[in-house]
Coordinates of N, CA and C in Angstrom, one line a residue:
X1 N -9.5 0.0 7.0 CA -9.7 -0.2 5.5 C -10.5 -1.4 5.2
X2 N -10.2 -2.7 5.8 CA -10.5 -3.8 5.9 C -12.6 -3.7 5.8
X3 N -12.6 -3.1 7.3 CA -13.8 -3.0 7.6 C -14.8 -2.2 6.4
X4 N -14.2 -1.0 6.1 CA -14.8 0.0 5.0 C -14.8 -0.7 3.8
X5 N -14.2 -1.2 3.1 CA -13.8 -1.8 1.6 C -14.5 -3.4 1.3
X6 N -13.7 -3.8 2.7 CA -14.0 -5.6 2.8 C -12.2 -6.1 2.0
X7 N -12.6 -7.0 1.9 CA -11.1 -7.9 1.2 C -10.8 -7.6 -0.6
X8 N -10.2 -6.8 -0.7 CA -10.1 -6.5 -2.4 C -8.2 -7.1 -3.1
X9 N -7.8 -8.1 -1.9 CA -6.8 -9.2 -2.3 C -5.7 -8.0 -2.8
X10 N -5.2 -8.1 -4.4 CA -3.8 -7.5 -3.9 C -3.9 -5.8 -4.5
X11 N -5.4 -5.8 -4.6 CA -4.9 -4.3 -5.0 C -5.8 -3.8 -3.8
X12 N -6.0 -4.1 -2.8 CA -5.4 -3.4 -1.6 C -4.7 -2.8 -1.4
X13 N -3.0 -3.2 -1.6 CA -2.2 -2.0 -1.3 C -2.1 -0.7 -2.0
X14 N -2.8 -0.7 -3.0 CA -3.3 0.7 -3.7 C -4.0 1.3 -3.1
X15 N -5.0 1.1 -2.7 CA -5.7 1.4 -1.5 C -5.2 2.0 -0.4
X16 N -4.5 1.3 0.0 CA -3.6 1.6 1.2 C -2.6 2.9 1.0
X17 N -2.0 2.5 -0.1 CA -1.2 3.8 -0.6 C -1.7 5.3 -1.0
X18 N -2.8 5.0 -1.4 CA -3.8 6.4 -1.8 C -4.3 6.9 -0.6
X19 N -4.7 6.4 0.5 CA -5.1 6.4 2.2 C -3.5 7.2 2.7
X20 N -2.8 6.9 2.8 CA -1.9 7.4 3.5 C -1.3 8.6 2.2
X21 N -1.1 8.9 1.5 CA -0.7 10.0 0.9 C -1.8 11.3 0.7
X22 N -3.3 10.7 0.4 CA -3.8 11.9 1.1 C -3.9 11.9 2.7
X23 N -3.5 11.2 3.8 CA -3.3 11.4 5.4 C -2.3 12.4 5.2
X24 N -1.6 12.4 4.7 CA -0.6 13.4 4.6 C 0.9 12.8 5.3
X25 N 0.9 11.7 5.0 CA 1.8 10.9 5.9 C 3.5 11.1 5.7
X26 N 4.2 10.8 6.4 CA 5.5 11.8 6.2 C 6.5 10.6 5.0
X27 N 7.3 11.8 4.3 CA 7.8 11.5 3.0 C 9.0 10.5 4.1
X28 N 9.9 9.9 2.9 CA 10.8 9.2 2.7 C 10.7 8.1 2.1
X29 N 11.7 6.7 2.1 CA 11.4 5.3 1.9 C 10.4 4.8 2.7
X30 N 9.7 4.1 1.6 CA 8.1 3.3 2.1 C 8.8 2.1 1.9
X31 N 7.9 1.1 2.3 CA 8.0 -0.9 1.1 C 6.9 -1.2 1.0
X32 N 6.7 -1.4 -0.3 CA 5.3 -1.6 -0.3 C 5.6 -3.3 -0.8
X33 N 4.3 -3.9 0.3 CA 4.4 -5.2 -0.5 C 3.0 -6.2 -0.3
X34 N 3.5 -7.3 -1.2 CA 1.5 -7.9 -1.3 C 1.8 -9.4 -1.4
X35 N 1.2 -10.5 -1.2 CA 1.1 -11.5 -1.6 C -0.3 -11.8 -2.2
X36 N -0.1 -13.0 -2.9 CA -0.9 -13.4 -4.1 C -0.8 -15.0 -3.7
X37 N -2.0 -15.4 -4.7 CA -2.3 -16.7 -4.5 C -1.3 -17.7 -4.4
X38 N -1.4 -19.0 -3.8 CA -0.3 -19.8 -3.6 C 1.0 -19.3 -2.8
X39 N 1.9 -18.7 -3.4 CA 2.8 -18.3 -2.7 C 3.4 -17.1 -3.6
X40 N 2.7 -16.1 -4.1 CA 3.4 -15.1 -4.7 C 3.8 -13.6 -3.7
X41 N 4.9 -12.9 -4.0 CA 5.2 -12.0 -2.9 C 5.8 -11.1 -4.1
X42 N 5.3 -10.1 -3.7 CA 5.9 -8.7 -4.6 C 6.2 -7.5 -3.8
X43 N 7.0 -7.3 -4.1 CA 7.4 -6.2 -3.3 C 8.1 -4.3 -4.1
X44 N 7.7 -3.2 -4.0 CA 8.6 -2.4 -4.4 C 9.2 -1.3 -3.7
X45 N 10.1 -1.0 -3.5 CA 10.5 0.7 -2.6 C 10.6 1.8 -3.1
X46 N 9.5 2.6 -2.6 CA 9.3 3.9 -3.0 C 9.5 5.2 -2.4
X47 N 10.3 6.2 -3.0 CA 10.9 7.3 -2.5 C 9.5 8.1 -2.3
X48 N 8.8 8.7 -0.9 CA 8.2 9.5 -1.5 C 8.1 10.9 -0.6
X49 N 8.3 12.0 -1.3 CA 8.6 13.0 -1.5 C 7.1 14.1 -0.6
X50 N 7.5 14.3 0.7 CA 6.3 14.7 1.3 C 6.5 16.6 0.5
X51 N 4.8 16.3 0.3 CA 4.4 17.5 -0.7 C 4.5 19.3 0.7

């Protein structure tokens, strides 16, 4: 992703997440999480439901 995109900081893991749901990647609990400038950390848990 890194290489393809380059550094797009925290909405990367959108990225990431759109990459693996069309991979077809297998359902259940994910975590998705990001850091941000200084010291910011977000985190959320997502059920997801393989189609």
């Amino acid at each position: 992703m890194l290489r393809e995109y380059g550094n797009l900081f925290s909405a990367f893991v959108y990225s990431v997440l759109q990459a693996a749901l069309q991979d077809k990647a297998p359902g259940g609990w994910w975590w998705l999480s990001s850091f941000g400038a200084g010291f910011s950390c977000h985190g959320a848990l997502l059920e997801v439901q393989a189609a």
